[in-house]
Amino acid sequence: MSKPIYVLNGPNLNLLGEREPEIYGSSTLDDVRAACEARAASFGREVVFRQSNHEGDLVSWLQEARSKAGGVVLNAAAYGHTSVALHDALKMVSLPVIDCHLSNPDARESFRHHSYVALAAKGVVSGFGVISYELAVEAACRLAAD
Ligand code: DQA
């Protein structure tokens, strides 16, 4: 039985659809979840989909993923730009980890150009809205060993 892909979401993504829709679009996080589940299902995999506004939750879920996941899609949101703790947690995850963003942080304010997550990820998908998640889930499924 293939292990699930963990899709982990950071702060403020619970308000997707209401939050700056001109940047992040009108889809809700439930829409994102459904898109991730559909793409994973086409590869015979399930998704564990979670969101938290708390940095420590994301650290704990990454530690859990080490033994329970086949791969990880992480949109750490603002914590990607600030969190050494997430970077250190990712360094202990020897699974394909895809750094995922709805917007393209490199085309936005300079404080979004640095990513502690990208430095420890296999690759980055950004700028395509919900499609970023679909592509990231596909990459995680195709790269997953277990
Ligand atoms: C984001 C981009 C981040 O810069 C921002 O802090 C977010 C969302 C994105 O998905 O585009 O909260 O990760």
PDB file of C-alpha atoms and ligand atoms in Angstrom:
ATOM      1  CA  MET A   1       0.000   0.000   0.000  1.00  0.00           C
ATOM      2  CA  SER A   2       1.479   3.355  -1.064  1.00  0.00           C
ATOM      3  CA  LYS A   3       2.020   5.886   1.668  1.00  0.00           C
ATOM      4  CA  PRO A   4      -0.010   9.121   1.468  1.00  0.00           C
ATOM      5  CA  ILE A   5       1.284  12.491   0.327  1.00  0.00           C
ATOM      6  CA  TYR A   6       1.236  14.976   3.188  1.00  0.00           C
ATOM      7  CA  VAL A   7      -0.023  18.386   2.000  1.00  0.00           C
ATOM      8  CA  LEU A   8       0.765  20.859   4.760  1.00  0.00           C
ATOM      9  CA  ASN A   9      -0.423  24.445   4.813  1.00  0.00           C
ATOM     10  CA  GLY A  10       0.758  27.332   6.964  1.00  0.00           C
ATOM     11  CA  PRO A  11      -0.665  30.528   8.384  1.00  0.00           C
ATOM     12  CA  ASN A  12      -3.604  32.420   6.892  1.00  0.00           C
ATOM     13  CA  LEU A  13      -4.282  29.793   4.250  1.00  0.00           C
ATOM     14  CA  ASN A  14      -7.441  28.833   6.167  1.00  0.00           C
ATOM     15  CA  LEU A  15      -8.871  32.105   4.817  1.00  0.00           C
ATOM     16  CA  LEU A  16      -8.143  31.294   1.202  1.00  0.00           C
ATOM     17  CA  GLY A  17     -10.940  32.620  -0.999  1.00  0.00           C
ATOM     18  CA  GLU A  18     -11.461  35.644   1.276  1.00  0.00           C
ATOM     19  CA  ARG A  19      -7.808  36.600   1.629  1.00  0.00           C
ATOM     20  CA  GLU A  20      -6.477  39.059  -0.996  1.00  0.00           C
ATOM     21  CA  PRO A  21      -8.295  37.247  -3.830  1.00  0.00           C
ATOM     22  CA  GLU A  22      -6.523  39.411  -6.426  1.00  0.00           C
ATOM     23  CA  ILE A  23      -3.304  37.631  -5.366  1.00  0.00           C
ATOM     24  CA  TYR A  24      -4.452  34.235  -4.128  1.00  0.00           C
ATOM     25  CA  GLY A  25      -7.615  33.674  -6.180  1.00  0.00           C
ATOM     26  CA  SER A  26     -11.156  32.787  -5.177  1.00  0.00           C
ATOM     27  CA  SER A  27     -10.698  29.074  -4.465  1.00  0.00           C
ATOM     28  CA  THR A  28     -11.047  27.997  -0.843  1.00  0.00           C
ATOM     29  CA  LEU A  29      -8.736  25.646   1.021  1.00  0.00           C
ATOM     30  CA  ASP A  30     -11.415  22.956   0.649  1.00  0.00           C
ATOM     31  CA  ASP A  31     -11.203  23.445  -3.130  1.00  0.00           C
ATOM     32  CA  VAL A  32      -7.423  23.019  -2.892  1.00  0.00           C
ATOM     33  CA  ARG A  33      -7.892  19.864  -0.833  1.00  0.00           C
ATOM     34  CA  ALA A  34     -10.277  18.407  -3.456  1.00  0.00           C
ATOM     35  CA  ALA A  35      -7.831  19.203  -6.282  1.00  0.00           C
ATOM     36  CA  CYS A  36      -4.961  17.565  -4.365  1.00  0.00           C
ATOM     37  CA  GLU A  37      -7.046  14.468  -3.588  1.00  0.00           C
ATOM     38  CA  ALA A  38      -8.056  14.103  -7.246  1.00  0.00           C
ATOM     39  CA  ARG A  39      -4.504  14.423  -8.547  1.00  0.00           C
ATOM     40  CA  ALA A  40      -3.136  12.003  -5.929  1.00  0.00           C
ATOM     41  CA  ALA A  41      -5.923   9.506  -6.686  1.00  0.00           C
ATOM     42  CA  SER A  42      -4.869   9.445 -10.339  1.00  0.00           C
ATOM     43  CA  PHE A  43      -1.538   8.058  -9.044  1.00  0.00           C
ATOM     44  CA  GLY A  44      -3.230   5.626  -6.656  1.00  0.00           C
ATOM     45  CA  ARG A  45      -2.370   7.686  -3.589  1.00  0.00           C
ATOM     46  CA  GLU A  46      -4.224   9.400  -0.799  1.00  0.00           C
ATOM     47  CA  VAL A  47      -3.543  12.787   0.701  1.00  0.00           C
ATOM     48  CA  VAL A  48      -3.218  13.838   4.324  1.00  0.00           C
ATOM     49  CA  PHE A  49      -4.238  17.489   4.109  1.00  0.00           C
ATOM     50  CA  ARG A  50      -3.691  19.852   7.048  1.00  0.00           C
ATOM     51  CA  GLN A  51      -3.480  23.563   7.834  1.00  0.00           C
ATOM     52  CA  SER A  52      -2.252  25.417  10.901  1.00  0.00           C
ATOM     53  CA  ASN A  53      -1.528  28.988  11.878  1.00  0.00           C
ATOM     54  CA  HIS A  54       1.089  27.696  14.354  1.00  0.00           C
ATOM     55  CA  GLU A  55       4.708  27.071  13.380  1.00  0.00           C
ATOM     56  CA  GLY A  56       5.173  24.209  15.861  1.00  0.00           C
ATOM     57  CA  ASP A  57       2.291  22.242  14.355  1.00  0.00           C
ATOM     58  CA  LEU A  58       4.053  22.298  10.992  1.00  0.00           C
ATOM     59  CA  VAL A  59       7.306  21.137  12.626  1.00  0.00           C
ATOM     60  CA  SER A  60       5.474  18.252  14.356  1.00  0.00           C
ATOM     61  CA  TRP A  61       3.696  17.227  11.143  1.00  0.00           C
ATOM     62  CA  LEU A  62       7.007  17.197   9.241  1.00  0.00           C
ATOM     63  CA  GLN A  63       8.457  14.930  11.927  1.00  0.00           C
ATOM     64  CA  GLU A  64       5.415  12.651  11.601  1.00  0.00           C
ATOM     65  CA  ALA A  65       5.784  12.618   7.804  1.00  0.00           C
ATOM     66  CA  ARG A  66       9.283  11.085   8.079  1.00  0.00           C
ATOM     67  CA  SER A  67       7.797   7.644   8.717  1.00  0.00           C
ATOM     68  CA  LYS A  68       4.210   7.991   7.515  1.00  0.00           C
ATOM     69  CA  ALA A  69       4.359   9.858   4.180  1.00  0.00           C
ATOM     70  CA  GLY A  70       5.542   8.997   0.677  1.00  0.00           C
ATOM     71  CA  GLY A  71       6.235  12.648  -0.028  1.00  0.00           C
ATOM     72  CA  VAL A  72       5.412  16.118   1.236  1.00  0.00           C
ATOM     73  CA  VAL A  73       3.899  19.208  -0.378  1.00  0.00           C
ATOM     74  CA  LEU A  74       4.496  22.192   1.878  1.00  0.00           C
ATOM     75  CA  ASN A  75       3.060  25.673   1.550  1.00  0.00           C
ATOM     76  CA  ALA A  76       4.533  27.145   4.711  1.00  0.00           C
ATOM     77  CA  ALA A  77       3.137  30.566   3.676  1.00  0.00           C
ATOM     78  CA  ALA A  78       4.890  33.371   5.592  1.00  0.00           C
ATOM     79  CA  TYR A  79       6.847  30.900   7.748  1.00  0.00           C
ATOM     80  CA  GLY A  80       8.768  29.882   4.645  1.00  0.00           C
ATOM     81  CA  HIS A  81      10.425  33.305   4.746  1.00  0.00           C
ATOM     82  CA  THR A  82      11.212  33.260   8.467  1.00  0.00           C
ATOM     83  CA  SER A  83      11.421  29.793   9.962  1.00  0.00           C
ATOM     84  CA  VAL A  84      14.787  28.185  10.701  1.00  0.00           C
ATOM     85  CA  ALA A  85      12.793  25.612  12.716  1.00  0.00           C
ATOM     86  CA  LEU A  86      10.985  24.469   9.559  1.00  0.00           C
ATOM     87  CA  HIS A  87      14.266  24.408   7.645  1.00  0.00           C
ATOM     88  CA  ASP A  88      15.837  22.210  10.345  1.00  0.00           C
ATOM     89  CA  ALA A  89      12.791  19.903  10.403  1.00  0.00           C
ATOM     90  CA  LEU A  90      12.952  19.543   6.611  1.00  0.00           C
ATOM     91  CA  LYS A  91      16.619  18.595   6.816  1.00  0.00           C
ATOM     92  CA  MET A  92      15.499  15.461   8.675  1.00  0.00           C
ATOM     93  CA  VAL A  93      12.900  14.478   6.055  1.00  0.00           C
ATOM     94  CA  SER A  94      14.473  12.168   3.502  1.00  0.00           C
ATOM     95  CA  LEU A  95      11.419  12.148   1.233  1.00  0.00           C
ATOM     96  CA  PRO A  96      10.624  14.264  -1.823  1.00  0.00           C
ATOM     97  CA  VAL A  97       9.503  17.624  -0.409  1.00  0.00           C
ATOM     98  CA  ILE A  98       7.930  20.124  -2.798  1.00  0.00           C
ATOM     99  CA  ASP A  99       7.793  23.785  -1.769  1.00  0.00           C
ATOM    100  CA  CYS A 100       4.473  25.073  -3.112  1.00  0.00           C
ATOM    101  CA  HIS A 101       2.975  28.558  -3.470  1.00  0.00           C
ATOM    102  CA  LEU A 102      -0.171  29.937  -5.025  1.00  0.00           C
ATOM    103  CA  SER A 103       1.490  33.228  -5.935  1.00  0.00           C
ATOM    104  CA  ASN A 104       5.009  33.774  -7.270  1.00  0.00           C
ATOM    105  CA  PRO A 105       6.929  35.143  -4.275  1.00  0.00           C
ATOM    106  CA  ASP A 106       9.915  36.072  -6.473  1.00  0.00           C
ATOM    107  CA  ALA A 107       7.719  38.553  -8.343  1.00  0.00           C
ATOM    108  CA  ARG A 108       6.512  40.192  -5.117  1.00  0.00           C
ATOM    109  CA  GLU A 109       8.049  42.174  -2.225  1.00  0.00           C
ATOM    110  CA  SER A 110      11.756  41.542  -1.581  1.00  0.00           C
ATOM    111  CA  PHE A 111      11.054  40.057   1.888  1.00  0.00           C
ATOM    112  CA  ARG A 112       9.357  37.156   0.078  1.00  0.00           C
ATOM    113  CA  HIS A 113      12.400  36.358  -2.046  1.00  0.00           C
ATOM    114  CA  HIS A 114      14.205  34.348   0.625  1.00  0.00           C
ATOM    115  CA  SER A 115      12.822  30.914   1.514  1.00  0.00           C
ATOM    116  CA  TYR A 116      14.124  28.649   4.276  1.00  0.00           C
ATOM    117  CA  VAL A 117      11.822  25.949   2.872  1.00  0.00           C
ATOM    118  CA  ALA A 118      13.116  26.154  -0.704  1.00  0.00           C
ATOM    119  CA  LEU A 119      16.683  25.729   0.583  1.00  0.00           C
ATOM    120  CA  ALA A 120      15.740  22.306   1.982  1.00  0.00           C
ATOM    121  CA  ALA A 121      13.178  21.201  -0.646  1.00  0.00           C
ATOM    122  CA  LYS A 122      13.576  18.992  -3.689  1.00  0.00           C
ATOM    123  CA  GLY A 123      11.909  21.640  -5.843  1.00  0.00           C
ATOM    124  CA  VAL A 124       9.557  24.590  -5.934  1.00  0.00           C
ATOM    125  CA  VAL A 125       6.226  25.148  -7.713  1.00  0.00           C
ATOM    126  CA  SER A 126       4.807  28.665  -7.521  1.00  0.00           C
ATOM    127  CA  GLY A 127       2.644  31.178  -9.298  1.00  0.00           C
ATOM    128  CA  PHE A 128      -0.098  28.963 -10.703  1.00  0.00           C
ATOM    129  CA  GLY A 129      -2.771  29.230  -8.019  1.00  0.00           C
ATOM    130  CA  VAL A 130      -4.462  25.899  -7.267  1.00  0.00           C
ATOM    131  CA  ILE A 131      -2.593  24.408 -10.237  1.00  0.00           C
ATOM    132  CA  SER A 132       0.638  24.827  -8.202  1.00  0.00           C
ATOM    133  CA  TYR A 133      -0.730  22.318  -5.701  1.00  0.00           C
ATOM    134  CA  GLU A 134      -1.795  19.879  -8.434  1.00  0.00           C
ATOM    135  CA  LEU A 135       1.665  20.002 -10.013  1.00  0.00           C
ATOM    136  CA  ALA A 136       3.356  19.680  -6.633  1.00  0.00           C
ATOM    137  CA  VAL A 137       1.210  16.663  -5.678  1.00  0.00           C
ATOM    138  CA  GLU A 138       1.978  15.060  -9.035  1.00  0.00           C
ATOM    139  CA  ALA A 139       5.721  15.604  -8.511  1.00  0.00           C
ATOM    140  CA  ALA A 140       5.541  14.150  -5.005  1.00  0.00           C
ATOM    141  CA  CYS A 141       3.622  11.082  -6.278  1.00  0.00           C
ATOM    142  CA  ARG A 142       6.034  10.472  -9.139  1.00  0.00           C
ATOM    143  CA  LEU A 143       9.136  10.910  -6.964  1.00  0.00           C
ATOM    144  CA  ALA A 144       7.844   8.945  -3.963  1.00  0.00           C
ATOM    145  CA  ALA A 145       9.650   5.664  -3.293  1.00  0.00           C
ATOM    146  CA  ASP A 146       7.141   4.193  -0.803  1.00  0.00           C
TER     147      ASP A 146
HETATM  148  C1  DQA B   1       2.254  32.121  -0.195  1.00  0.00           C
HETATM  149  C2  DQA B   1       3.268  33.246  -0.477  1.00  0.00           C
HETATM  150  C3  DQA B   1       3.845  33.778   0.823  1.00  0.00           C
HETATM  151  O1  DQA B   1       4.764  34.826   0.544  1.00  0.00           O
HETATM  152  C4  DQA B   1       2.740  34.336   1.689  1.00  0.00           C
HETATM  153  O2  DQA B   1       3.263  34.746   2.932  1.00  0.00           O
HETATM  154  C5  DQA B   1       1.604  33.399   1.866  1.00  0.00           C
HETATM  155  C6  DQA B   1       1.159  32.588   0.738  1.00  0.00           C
HETATM  156  C7  DQA B   1       1.575  31.634  -1.491  1.00  0.00           C
HETATM  157  O3  DQA B   1       1.007  30.540  -1.467  1.00  0.00           O
HETATM  158  O4  DQA B   1       1.589  32.338  -2.499  1.00  0.00           O
HETATM  159  O5  DQA B   1       0.972  33.374   2.907  1.00  0.00           O
HETATM  160  O6  DQA B   1       2.950  31.018   0.360  1.00  0.00           O
END
